Amino acid sequence: MNFDGEEKLNIKKKEELICPVRYFLEVAGGKWKSSILCILSDCECHRYSRIKRKLNGITNTMLAKSLKELEADGMLERIQYNEVPPRVEYKLTEKGEGIMPILEDMAKWGFKNVGEDAFCGKCNSIK
Amino acid sequence: MNFDGEEKLNIKKKEELICPVRYFLEVAGGKWKSSILCILSDCECHRYSRIKRKLNGITNTMLAKSLKELEADGMLERIQYNEVPPRVEYKLTEKGEGIMPILEDMAKWGFKNVGEDAFCGKCNSIK
DNA sequence: CCGTATCCGGCTAGATACTG
DNA sequence: CAGTATCTAGCCGGATACGG
């Protein structure tokens, strides 16, 4: 780890630089994103309505927004089938898969430190 | 991973339950906490003013608040010396140490995915 | 030196209603 | 079925001033 990087920052303004941890938090943080990623890692493909049901409480506003941002960050892929009624499926990209081990470590750490009765049905969890 | 826990949740209301990933995010998320943890992991003890200097831009309000919350969550220990002028030092607890490998993995993932010119002098970083 | 007190703007997330 | 469009409340983080 290194925190004395100020001197080397001649190329860009500090404000434009992105801290890698902050980047992680931006991509996978917030109220719903980690849960969505965990759900998607569960099986190949998921439909919008299935994700919504599993999340149990999320609004359309937030789900659509979160999915769009995750897609923009390259974490998942949106596959649209032109059928009636419409069908849309979401699946993790390789980048998205790559974040899962860390999310699992976070969950493990959380379990160990919050007590074993911590469990959230709305959300991701490790048995 | 398991996401179908709704049926087993008779003991508590769902709202009272804590998802382990969300717990992690509550403890180490936000704008400054991960950086503070990384700075503290750098060496045994740190004074308030030293942390502030390293963070380069944080206000007293936010630093004091973040430190207080991290202490309340058992991530760090506050050691006060009754001297004039006052001296206060902060050090990671065992729980705090335990989160560091995950923070490092997050940083590694961030670096790999955001490009190698991503570097933030304000913040934690891996060479 | 190490904070607290107070005020404030902007963003995040939710409620509600509507659509191709 | 899979979303948009508005509107709104509340919290997060910052600015500024002051205190033991």
PDB file of C-alpha atoms (C1' of nucleotides) in Angstrom:
ATOM      1  CA  MET A   1       0.000   0.000   0.000  1.00  0.00           C
ATOM      2  CA  ASN A   2       1.133   3.495  -0.705  1.00  0.00           C
ATOM      3  CA  PHE A   3      -0.407   6.816   0.233  1.00  0.00           C
ATOM      4  CA  ASP A   4       2.253   9.311  -0.610  1.00  0.00           C
ATOM      5  CA  GLY A   5       1.453   9.641  -4.255  1.00  0.00           C
ATOM      6  CA  GLU A   6       0.783  13.345  -4.300  1.00  0.00           C
ATOM      7  CA  GLU A   7       4.206  14.205  -5.706  1.00  0.00           C
ATOM      8  CA  LYS A   8       3.869  12.014  -8.776  1.00  0.00           C
ATOM      9  CA  LEU A   9       0.563  13.433  -9.854  1.00  0.00           C
ATOM     10  CA  ASN A  10       1.704  15.833 -12.488  1.00  0.00           C
ATOM     11  CA  ILE A  11      -0.092  14.316 -15.429  1.00  0.00           C
ATOM     12  CA  LYS A  12      -3.655  14.836 -14.324  1.00  0.00           C
ATOM     13  CA  LYS A  13      -5.441  16.918 -11.804  1.00  0.00           C
ATOM     14  CA  LYS A  14      -6.007  15.037  -8.607  1.00  0.00           C
ATOM     15  CA  GLU A  15      -9.726  15.422  -8.917  1.00  0.00           C
ATOM     16  CA  GLU A  16      -9.793  13.487 -12.170  1.00  0.00           C
ATOM     17  CA  LEU A  17      -8.009  10.499 -10.727  1.00  0.00           C
ATOM     18  CA  ILE A  18      -9.942   7.543  -9.498  1.00  0.00           C
ATOM     19  CA  CYS A  19      -8.985   5.559  -6.455  1.00  0.00           C
ATOM     20  CA  PRO A  20      -9.344   1.842  -7.196  1.00  0.00           C
ATOM     21  CA  VAL A  21     -11.237   1.148  -3.990  1.00  0.00           C
ATOM     22  CA  ARG A  22     -13.588   4.033  -4.699  1.00  0.00           C
ATOM     23  CA  TYR A  23     -14.060   2.634  -8.173  1.00  0.00           C
ATOM     24  CA  PHE A  24     -15.084  -0.697  -6.715  1.00  0.00           C
ATOM     25  CA  LEU A  25     -17.503   1.051  -4.386  1.00  0.00           C
ATOM     26  CA  GLU A  26     -18.971   3.093  -7.209  1.00  0.00           C
ATOM     27  CA  VAL A  27     -19.543   0.033  -9.350  1.00  0.00           C
ATOM     28  CA  ALA A  28     -20.767  -2.436  -6.742  1.00  0.00           C
ATOM     29  CA  GLY A  29     -21.820  -0.182  -3.879  1.00  0.00           C
ATOM     30  CA  GLY A  30     -25.127   1.468  -3.176  1.00  0.00           C
ATOM     31  CA  LYS A  31     -28.254  -0.129  -1.913  1.00  0.00           C
ATOM     32  CA  TRP A  32     -29.012  -2.813  -4.503  1.00  0.00           C
ATOM     33  CA  LYS A  33     -26.087  -3.451  -6.824  1.00  0.00           C
ATOM     34  CA  SER A  34     -24.232  -6.052  -4.801  1.00  0.00           C
ATOM     35  CA  SER A  35     -27.452  -7.995  -4.407  1.00  0.00           C
ATOM     36  CA  ILE A  36     -28.186  -7.870  -8.109  1.00  0.00           C
ATOM     37  CA  LEU A  37     -24.692  -9.130  -8.895  1.00  0.00           C
ATOM     38  CA  CYS A  38     -25.081 -12.007  -6.443  1.00  0.00           C
ATOM     39  CA  ILE A  39     -28.432 -12.974  -7.912  1.00  0.00           C
ATOM     40  CA  LEU A  40     -27.016 -12.947 -11.422  1.00  0.00           C
ATOM     41  CA  SER A  41     -24.081 -15.096 -10.358  1.00  0.00           C
ATOM     42  CA  ASP A  42     -26.580 -17.691  -9.232  1.00  0.00           C
ATOM     43  CA  CYS A  43     -27.397 -18.971 -12.696  1.00  0.00           C
ATOM     44  CA  GLU A  44     -26.773 -18.243 -16.378  1.00  0.00           C
ATOM     45  CA  CYS A  45     -29.603 -15.891 -17.203  1.00  0.00           C
ATOM     46  CA  HIS A  46     -32.193 -13.919 -15.314  1.00  0.00           C
ATOM     47  CA  ARG A  47     -35.242 -12.056 -16.470  1.00  0.00           C
ATOM     48  CA  TYR A  48     -36.108  -8.607 -15.158  1.00  0.00           C
ATOM     49  CA  SER A  49     -39.160  -9.843 -13.285  1.00  0.00           C
ATOM     50  CA  ARG A  50     -37.241 -12.694 -11.678  1.00  0.00           C
ATOM     51  CA  ILE A  51     -34.589 -10.360 -10.314  1.00  0.00           C
ATOM     52  CA  LYS A  52     -37.305  -8.058  -9.050  1.00  0.00           C
ATOM     53  CA  ARG A  53     -39.094 -10.869  -7.251  1.00  0.00           C
ATOM     54  CA  LYS A  54     -35.880 -12.072  -5.624  1.00  0.00           C
ATOM     55  CA  LEU A  55     -34.967  -8.607  -4.432  1.00  0.00           C
ATOM     56  CA  ASN A  56     -38.277  -8.308  -2.676  1.00  0.00           C
ATOM     57  CA  GLY A  57     -38.948  -4.630  -2.200  1.00  0.00           C
ATOM     58  CA  ILE A  58     -37.041  -2.872  -4.959  1.00  0.00           C
ATOM     59  CA  THR A  59     -39.010  -0.433  -7.120  1.00  0.00           C
ATOM     60  CA  ASN A  60     -38.931  -0.387 -10.899  1.00  0.00           C
ATOM     61  CA  THR A  61     -37.174   2.938 -10.735  1.00  0.00           C
ATOM     62  CA  MET A  62     -34.271   1.601  -8.750  1.00  0.00           C
ATOM     63  CA  LEU A  63     -34.022  -1.761 -10.486  1.00  0.00           C
ATOM     64  CA  ALA A  64     -33.972  -0.252 -13.976  1.00  0.00           C
ATOM     65  CA  LYS A  65     -31.485   2.391 -12.890  1.00  0.00           C
ATOM     66  CA  SER A  66     -29.178  -0.108 -11.173  1.00  0.00           C
ATOM     67  CA  LEU A  67     -29.247  -2.509 -14.120  1.00  0.00           C
ATOM     68  CA  LYS A  68     -28.507   0.298 -16.547  1.00  0.00           C
ATOM     69  CA  GLU A  69     -25.540   1.491 -14.495  1.00  0.00           C
ATOM     70  CA  LEU A  70     -24.176  -2.023 -14.065  1.00  0.00           C
ATOM     71  CA  GLU A  71     -24.453  -2.503 -17.807  1.00  0.00           C
ATOM     72  CA  ALA A  72     -22.707   0.816 -18.474  1.00  0.00           C
ATOM     73  CA  ASP A  73     -19.897  -0.302 -16.162  1.00  0.00           C
ATOM     74  CA  GLY A  74     -19.542  -3.532 -18.105  1.00  0.00           C
ATOM     75  CA  MET A  75     -20.672  -5.743 -15.265  1.00  0.00           C
ATOM     76  CA  LEU A  76     -23.607  -7.345 -17.042  1.00  0.00           C
ATOM     77  CA  GLU A  77     -25.057  -7.868 -20.462  1.00  0.00           C
ATOM     78  CA  ARG A  78     -28.607  -7.087 -21.473  1.00  0.00           C
ATOM     79  CA  ILE A  79     -30.187  -9.465 -23.964  1.00  0.00           C
ATOM     80  CA  GLN A  80     -33.450  -8.411 -25.507  1.00  0.00           C
ATOM     81  CA  TYR A  81     -35.721 -10.841 -27.332  1.00  0.00           C
ATOM     82  CA  ASN A  82     -38.233  -9.227 -29.612  1.00  0.00           C
ATOM     83  CA  GLU A  83     -41.209 -11.270 -28.562  1.00  0.00           C
ATOM     84  CA  VAL A  84     -44.693 -10.468 -27.371  1.00  0.00           C
ATOM     85  CA  PRO A  85     -44.827 -10.143 -24.456  1.00  0.00           C
ATOM     86  CA  PRO A  86     -41.274  -8.774 -24.347  1.00  0.00           C
ATOM     87  CA  ARG A  87     -38.502 -10.805 -22.762  1.00  0.00           C
ATOM     88  CA  VAL A  88     -35.251  -9.341 -21.491  1.00  0.00           C
ATOM     89  CA  GLU A  89     -32.497 -11.300 -19.845  1.00  0.00           C
ATOM     90  CA  TYR A  90     -29.454 -10.234 -17.920  1.00  0.00           C
ATOM     91  CA  LYS A  91     -26.227 -12.106 -17.445  1.00  0.00           C
ATOM     92  CA  LEU A  92     -22.866 -11.330 -15.886  1.00  0.00           C
ATOM     93  CA  THR A  93     -19.951 -10.442 -18.095  1.00  0.00           C
ATOM     94  CA  GLU A  94     -16.458 -11.716 -17.389  1.00  0.00           C
ATOM     95  CA  LYS A  95     -15.760  -8.496 -15.524  1.00  0.00           C
ATOM     96  CA  GLY A  96     -18.889  -9.111 -13.496  1.00  0.00           C
ATOM     97  CA  GLU A  97     -17.851 -12.672 -12.705  1.00  0.00           C
ATOM     98  CA  GLY A  98     -14.483 -11.355 -11.613  1.00  0.00           C
ATOM     99  CA  ILE A  99     -15.963  -9.344  -8.799  1.00  0.00           C
ATOM    100  CA  MET A 100     -17.895 -12.206  -7.261  1.00  0.00           C
ATOM    101  CA  PRO A 101     -15.084 -13.761  -5.179  1.00  0.00           C
ATOM    102  CA  ILE A 102     -14.592 -10.393  -3.504  1.00  0.00           C
ATOM    103  CA  LEU A 103     -18.305 -10.041  -2.819  1.00  0.00           C
ATOM    104  CA  GLU A 104     -18.241 -13.488  -1.259  1.00  0.00           C
ATOM    105  CA  ASP A 105     -15.303 -12.530   0.935  1.00  0.00           C
ATOM    106  CA  MET A 106     -17.203  -9.428   2.006  1.00  0.00           C
ATOM    107  CA  ALA A 107     -20.201 -11.569   2.890  1.00  0.00           C
ATOM    108  CA  LYS A 108     -18.046 -14.012   4.835  1.00  0.00           C
ATOM    109  CA  TRP A 109     -16.453 -11.179   6.760  1.00  0.00           C
ATOM    110  CA  GLY A 110     -19.872  -9.698   7.430  1.00  0.00           C
ATOM    111  CA  PHE A 111     -21.229 -12.978   8.723  1.00  0.00           C
ATOM    112  CA  LYS A 112     -18.310 -13.523  11.033  1.00  0.00           C
ATOM    113  CA  ASN A 113     -18.540 -10.049  12.478  1.00  0.00           C
ATOM    114  CA  VAL A 114     -22.245  -9.393  12.739  1.00  0.00           C
ATOM    115  CA  GLY A 115     -23.262 -12.723  14.258  1.00  0.00           C
ATOM    116  CA  GLU A 116     -24.705 -15.833  12.727  1.00  0.00           C
ATOM    117  CA  ASP A 117     -28.315 -14.703  13.041  1.00  0.00           C
ATOM    118  CA  ALA A 118     -27.657 -12.036  10.468  1.00  0.00           C
ATOM    119  CA  PHE A 119     -29.509 -12.981   7.380  1.00  0.00           C
ATOM    120  CA  CYS A 120     -31.378 -10.977   4.878  1.00  0.00           C
ATOM    121  CA  GLY A 121     -33.972 -12.558   2.656  1.00  0.00           C
ATOM    122  CA  LYS A 122     -34.032  -9.535   0.408  1.00  0.00           C
ATOM    123  CA  CYS A 123     -30.427  -9.812  -0.289  1.00  0.00           C
ATOM    124  CA  ASN A 124     -27.447 -11.942  -1.014  1.00  0.00           C
ATOM    125  CA  SER A 125     -26.129 -14.240   1.594  1.00  0.00           C
ATOM    126  CA  ILE A 126     -23.884 -17.190   2.186  1.00  0.00           C
ATOM    127  CA  LYS A 127     -25.109 -20.234   4.031  1.00  0.00           C
TER     128      LYS A 127
ATOM    129  CA  MET B   1     -25.030 -18.422  -2.076  1.00  0.00           C
ATOM    130  CA  ASN B   2     -28.640 -18.487  -1.166  1.00  0.00           C
ATOM    131  CA  PHE B   3     -31.399 -16.003  -1.807  1.00  0.00           C
ATOM    132  CA  ASP B   4     -34.540 -17.847  -0.838  1.00  0.00           C
ATOM    133  CA  GLY B   5     -34.430 -17.239   2.852  1.00  0.00           C
ATOM    134  CA  GLU B   6     -37.762 -15.506   3.250  1.00  0.00           C
ATOM    135  CA  GLU B   7     -39.463 -18.591   4.654  1.00  0.00           C
ATOM    136  CA  LYS B   8     -37.082 -19.026   7.567  1.00  0.00           C
ATOM    137  CA  LEU B   9     -37.420 -15.486   8.800  1.00  0.00           C
ATOM    138  CA  ASN B  10     -39.886 -15.961  11.610  1.00  0.00           C
ATOM    139  CA  ILE B  11     -37.710 -14.784  14.454  1.00  0.00           C
ATOM    140  CA  LYS B  12     -37.227 -11.191  13.457  1.00  0.00           C
ATOM    141  CA  LYS B  13     -38.831  -8.763  11.119  1.00  0.00           C
ATOM    142  CA  LYS B  14     -37.045  -8.632   7.816  1.00  0.00           C
ATOM    143  CA  GLU B  15     -36.233  -4.991   8.305  1.00  0.00           C
ATOM    144  CA  GLU B  16     -34.194  -5.735  11.416  1.00  0.00           C
ATOM    145  CA  LEU B  17     -32.034  -8.273   9.679  1.00  0.00           C
ATOM    146  CA  ILE B  18     -28.685  -7.269   8.315  1.00  0.00           C
ATOM    147  CA  CYS B  19     -27.288  -8.591   5.095  1.00  0.00           C
ATOM    148  CA  PRO B  20     -23.596  -9.373   5.557  1.00  0.00           C
ATOM    149  CA  VAL B  21     -22.540  -7.583   2.389  1.00  0.00           C
ATOM    150  CA  ARG B  22     -24.550  -4.533   3.392  1.00  0.00           C
ATOM    151  CA  TYR B  23     -22.940  -4.721   6.802  1.00  0.00           C
ATOM    152  CA  PHE B  24     -19.518  -4.622   5.187  1.00  0.00           C
ATOM    153  CA  LEU B  25     -20.592  -1.640   3.101  1.00  0.00           C
ATOM    154  CA  GLU B  26     -21.978   0.170   6.127  1.00  0.00           C
ATOM    155  CA  VAL B  27     -18.777  -0.305   8.074  1.00  0.00           C
ATOM    156  CA  ALA B  28     -16.183   0.324   5.371  1.00  0.00           C
ATOM    157  CA  GLY B  29     -18.169   2.176   2.708  1.00  0.00           C
ATOM    158  CA  GLY B  30     -18.798   5.864   2.295  1.00  0.00           C
ATOM    159  CA  LYS B  31     -16.403   8.478   1.100  1.00  0.00           C
ATOM    160  CA  TRP B  32     -13.504   8.241   3.536  1.00  0.00           C
ATOM    161  CA  LYS B  33     -13.652   5.105   5.668  1.00  0.00           C
ATOM    162  CA  SER B  34     -11.804   2.705   3.392  1.00  0.00           C
ATOM    163  CA  SER B  35      -9.007   5.241   3.013  1.00  0.00           C
ATOM    164  CA  ILE B  36      -8.756   5.735   6.752  1.00  0.00           C
ATOM    165  CA  LEU B  37      -8.544   1.983   7.295  1.00  0.00           C
ATOM    166  CA  CYS B  38      -5.798   1.680   4.697  1.00  0.00           C
ATOM    167  CA  ILE B  39      -3.820   4.499   6.259  1.00  0.00           C
ATOM    168  CA  LEU B  40      -4.095   2.932   9.694  1.00  0.00           C
ATOM    169  CA  SER B  41      -2.961  -0.431   8.353  1.00  0.00           C
ATOM    170  CA  ASP B  42       0.210   1.254   7.195  1.00  0.00           C
ATOM    171  CA  CYS B  43       1.800   1.433  10.624  1.00  0.00           C
ATOM    172  CA  GLU B  44       1.079   0.830  14.303  1.00  0.00           C
ATOM    173  CA  CYS B  45      -0.288   4.157  15.411  1.00  0.00           C
ATOM    174  CA  HIS B  46      -1.469   7.331  13.775  1.00  0.00           C
ATOM    175  CA  ARG B  47      -2.293  10.711  15.189  1.00  0.00           C
ATOM    176  CA  TYR B  48      -5.377  12.604  14.149  1.00  0.00           C
ATOM    177  CA  SER B  49      -3.414  15.317  12.377  1.00  0.00           C
ATOM    178  CA  ARG B  50      -1.316  12.778  10.486  1.00  0.00           C
ATOM    179  CA  ILE B  51      -4.384  11.007   9.150  1.00  0.00           C
ATOM    180  CA  LYS B  52      -5.837  14.329   8.166  1.00  0.00           C
ATOM    181  CA  ARG B  53      -2.706  15.359   6.297  1.00  0.00           C
ATOM    182  CA  LYS B  54      -2.576  12.056   4.427  1.00  0.00           C
ATOM    183  CA  LEU B  55      -6.212  12.271   3.409  1.00  0.00           C
ATOM    184  CA  ASN B  56      -5.567  15.630   1.857  1.00  0.00           C
ATOM    185  CA  GLY B  57      -8.928  17.351   1.648  1.00  0.00           C
ATOM    186  CA  ILE B  58     -11.064  15.870   4.405  1.00  0.00           C
ATOM    187  CA  THR B  59     -12.699  18.302   6.802  1.00  0.00           C
ATOM    188  CA  ASN B  60     -12.632  17.974  10.568  1.00  0.00           C
ATOM    189  CA  THR B  61     -16.330  17.254  10.519  1.00  0.00           C
ATOM    190  CA  MET B  62     -15.976  14.238   8.281  1.00  0.00           C
ATOM    191  CA  LEU B  63     -12.764  12.917   9.809  1.00  0.00           C
ATOM    192  CA  ALA B  64     -14.069  13.070  13.363  1.00  0.00           C
ATOM    193  CA  LYS B  65     -17.375  11.515  12.319  1.00  0.00           C
ATOM    194  CA  SER B  66     -15.722   8.716  10.346  1.00  0.00           C
ATOM    195  CA  LEU B  67     -13.282   7.909  13.132  1.00  0.00           C
ATOM    196  CA  LYS B  68     -16.077   7.852  15.681  1.00  0.00           C
ATOM    197  CA  GLU B  69     -18.174   5.498  13.582  1.00  0.00           C
ATOM    198  CA  LEU B  70     -15.240   3.208  12.855  1.00  0.00           C
ATOM    199  CA  GLU B  71     -14.528   3.090  16.582  1.00  0.00           C
ATOM    200  CA  ALA B  72     -18.183   2.331  17.371  1.00  0.00           C
ATOM    201  CA  ASP B  73     -18.047  -0.523  14.849  1.00  0.00           C
ATOM    202  CA  GLY B  74     -14.990  -1.922  16.582  1.00  0.00           C
ATOM    203  CA  MET B  75     -12.670  -1.303  13.658  1.00  0.00           C
ATOM    204  CA  LEU B  76     -10.219   0.904  15.478  1.00  0.00           C
ATOM    205  CA  GLU B  77      -9.146   1.929  18.929  1.00  0.00           C
ATOM    206  CA  ARG B  78      -8.799   5.491  20.154  1.00  0.00           C
ATOM    207  CA  ILE B  79      -5.970   6.161  22.565  1.00  0.00           C
ATOM    208  CA  GLN B  80      -5.961   9.490  24.314  1.00  0.00           C
ATOM    209  CA  TYR B  81      -2.909  10.875  26.111  1.00  0.00           C
ATOM    210  CA  ASN B  82      -3.647  13.597  28.574  1.00  0.00           C
ATOM    211  CA  GLU B  83      -0.882  15.922  27.584  1.00  0.00           C
ATOM    212  CA  VAL B  84      -0.683  19.549  26.601  1.00  0.00           C
ATOM    213  CA  PRO B  85      -1.076  19.963  23.709  1.00  0.00           C
ATOM    214  CA  PRO B  86      -3.421  16.961  23.508  1.00  0.00           C
ATOM    215  CA  ARG B  87      -2.332  13.838  21.678  1.00  0.00           C
ATOM    216  CA  VAL B  88      -4.702  11.218  20.338  1.00  0.00           C
ATOM    217  CA  GLU B  89      -3.711   8.107  18.458  1.00  0.00           C
ATOM    218  CA  TYR B  90      -5.700   5.615  16.466  1.00  0.00           C
ATOM    219  CA  LYS B  91      -4.864   1.998  15.717  1.00  0.00           C
ATOM    220  CA  LEU B  92      -6.667  -0.856  14.029  1.00  0.00           C
ATOM    221  CA  THR B  93      -8.280  -3.541  16.146  1.00  0.00           C
ATOM    222  CA  GLU B  94      -8.119  -7.199  15.179  1.00  0.00           C
ATOM    223  CA  LYS B  95     -11.482  -6.803  13.497  1.00  0.00           C
ATOM    224  CA  GLY B  96     -10.086  -3.868  11.588  1.00  0.00           C
ATOM    225  CA  GLU B  97      -7.026  -5.829  10.526  1.00  0.00           C
ATOM    226  CA  GLY B  98      -9.315  -8.601   9.327  1.00  0.00           C
ATOM    227  CA  ILE B  99     -10.931  -6.403   6.730  1.00  0.00           C
ATOM    228  CA  MET B 100      -7.693  -5.294   5.118  1.00  0.00           C
ATOM    229  CA  PRO B 101      -7.141  -8.288   2.793  1.00  0.00           C
ATOM    230  CA  ILE B 102     -10.580  -7.664   1.321  1.00  0.00           C
ATOM    231  CA  LEU B 103      -9.876  -3.973   0.847  1.00  0.00           C
ATOM    232  CA  GLU B 104      -6.671  -4.936  -0.930  1.00  0.00           C
ATOM    233  CA  ASP B 105      -8.558  -7.308  -3.200  1.00  0.00           C
ATOM    234  CA  MET B 106     -11.011  -4.527  -3.971  1.00  0.00           C
ATOM    235  CA  ALA B 107      -8.135  -2.224  -4.862  1.00  0.00           C
ATOM    236  CA  LYS B 108      -6.531  -4.880  -7.062  1.00  0.00           C
ATOM    237  CA  TRP B 109      -9.794  -5.440  -8.860  1.00  0.00           C
ATOM    238  CA  GLY B 110     -10.231  -1.694  -9.284  1.00  0.00           C
ATOM    239  CA  PHE B 111      -6.767  -1.285 -10.721  1.00  0.00           C
ATOM    240  CA  LYS B 112      -7.203  -4.106 -13.177  1.00  0.00           C
ATOM    241  CA  ASN B 113     -10.513  -2.765 -14.393  1.00  0.00           C
ATOM    242  CA  VAL B 114     -10.034   0.964 -14.430  1.00  0.00           C
ATOM    243  CA  GLY B 115      -6.614   1.087 -16.065  1.00  0.00           C
ATOM    244  CA  GLU B 116      -3.144   1.446 -14.600  1.00  0.00           C
ATOM    245  CA  ASP B 117      -3.147   5.237 -14.693  1.00  0.00           C
ATOM    246  CA  ALA B 118      -5.842   5.253 -12.077  1.00  0.00           C
ATOM    247  CA  PHE B 119      -4.256   6.523  -8.960  1.00  0.00           C
ATOM    248  CA  CYS B 120      -5.503   8.743  -6.256  1.00  0.00           C
ATOM    249  CA  GLY B 121      -3.168  10.613  -3.978  1.00  0.00           C
ATOM    250  CA  LYS B 122      -5.935  11.359  -1.520  1.00  0.00           C
ATOM    251  CA  CYS B 123      -6.698   7.801  -1.046  1.00  0.00           C
ATOM    252  CA  ASN B 124      -5.469   4.270  -0.617  1.00  0.00           C
ATOM    253  CA  SER B 125      -3.773   2.573  -3.474  1.00  0.00           C
ATOM    254  CA  ILE B 126      -1.610  -0.374  -4.406  1.00  0.00           C
ATOM    255  CA  LYS B 127       1.560   0.056  -6.362  1.00  0.00           C
TER     256      LYS B 127
ATOM    257  C1'  DC C   1      -4.046  19.832  18.808  1.00  0.00           C
ATOM    258  C1'  DC C   2      -8.238  17.769  18.402  1.00  0.00           C
ATOM    259  C1'  DG C   3     -12.067  18.213  17.829  1.00  0.00           C
ATOM    260  C1'  DT C   4     -17.804  20.214  18.140  1.00  0.00           C
ATOM    261  C1'  DA C   5     -21.893  23.074  16.463  1.00  0.00           C
ATOM    262  C1'  DT C   6     -24.603  24.687  12.964  1.00  0.00           C
ATOM    263  C1'  DC C   7     -26.202  25.301   8.567  1.00  0.00           C
ATOM    264  C1'  DC C   8     -26.856  23.959   3.818  1.00  0.00           C
ATOM    265  C1'  DG C   9     -26.920  21.955  -1.046  1.00  0.00           C
ATOM    266  C1'  DG C  10     -27.045  17.914  -3.879  1.00  0.00           C
ATOM    267  C1'  DC C  11     -27.678  13.298  -4.618  1.00  0.00           C
ATOM    268  C1'  DT C  12     -29.820   8.749  -3.542  1.00  0.00           C
ATOM    269  C1'  DA C  13     -33.579   6.215  -3.205  1.00  0.00           C
ATOM    270  C1'  DG C  14     -38.571   5.736  -2.803  1.00  0.00           C
ATOM    271  C1'  DA C  15     -43.731   6.639  -4.128  1.00  0.00           C
ATOM    272  C1'  DT C  16     -46.804   6.919  -7.590  1.00  0.00           C
ATOM    273  C1'  DA C  17     -48.593   6.960 -12.069  1.00  0.00           C
ATOM    274  C1'  DC C  18     -48.213   5.777 -16.764  1.00  0.00           C
ATOM    275  C1'  DT C  19     -46.575   3.182 -21.546  1.00  0.00           C
ATOM    276  C1'  DG C  20     -44.833   0.270 -25.893  1.00  0.00           C
TER     277       DG C  20
ATOM    278  C1'  DC D   1     -43.529  -7.856 -19.432  1.00  0.00           C
ATOM    279  C1'  DA D   2     -40.305  -4.488 -18.889  1.00  0.00           C
ATOM    280  C1'  DG D   3     -39.719  -0.620 -18.228  1.00  0.00           C
ATOM    281  C1'  DT D   4     -40.356   5.643 -18.050  1.00  0.00           C
ATOM    282  C1'  DA D   5     -41.686   9.982 -16.045  1.00  0.00           C
ATOM    283  C1'  DT D   6     -42.326  12.935 -12.146  1.00  0.00           C
ATOM    284  C1'  DC D   7     -42.130  14.325  -7.756  1.00  0.00           C
ATOM    285  C1'  DT D   8     -40.364  14.219  -3.092  1.00  0.00           C
ATOM    286  C1'  DA D   9     -38.018  13.194   1.458  1.00  0.00           C
ATOM    287  C1'  DG D  10     -34.022  12.243   3.831  1.00  0.00           C
ATOM    288  C1'  DC D  11     -29.330  11.507   4.360  1.00  0.00           C
ATOM    289  C1'  DC D  12     -24.476  12.346   3.149  1.00  0.00           C
ATOM    290  C1'  DG D  13     -20.973  15.144   2.942  1.00  0.00           C
ATOM    291  C1'  DG D  14     -19.105  19.923   2.805  1.00  0.00           C
ATOM    292  C1'  DA D  15     -18.411  24.990   4.569  1.00  0.00           C
ATOM    293  C1'  DT D  16     -17.752  27.742   8.185  1.00  0.00           C
ATOM    294  C1'  DA D  17     -17.213  29.161  12.795  1.00  0.00           C
ATOM    295  C1'  DC D  18     -16.109  28.163  17.411  1.00  0.00           C
ATOM    296  C1'  DG D  19     -14.320  25.499  21.944  1.00  0.00           C
ATOM    297  C1'  DG D  20     -11.393  22.578  25.669  1.00  0.00           C
TER     298       DG D  20
END
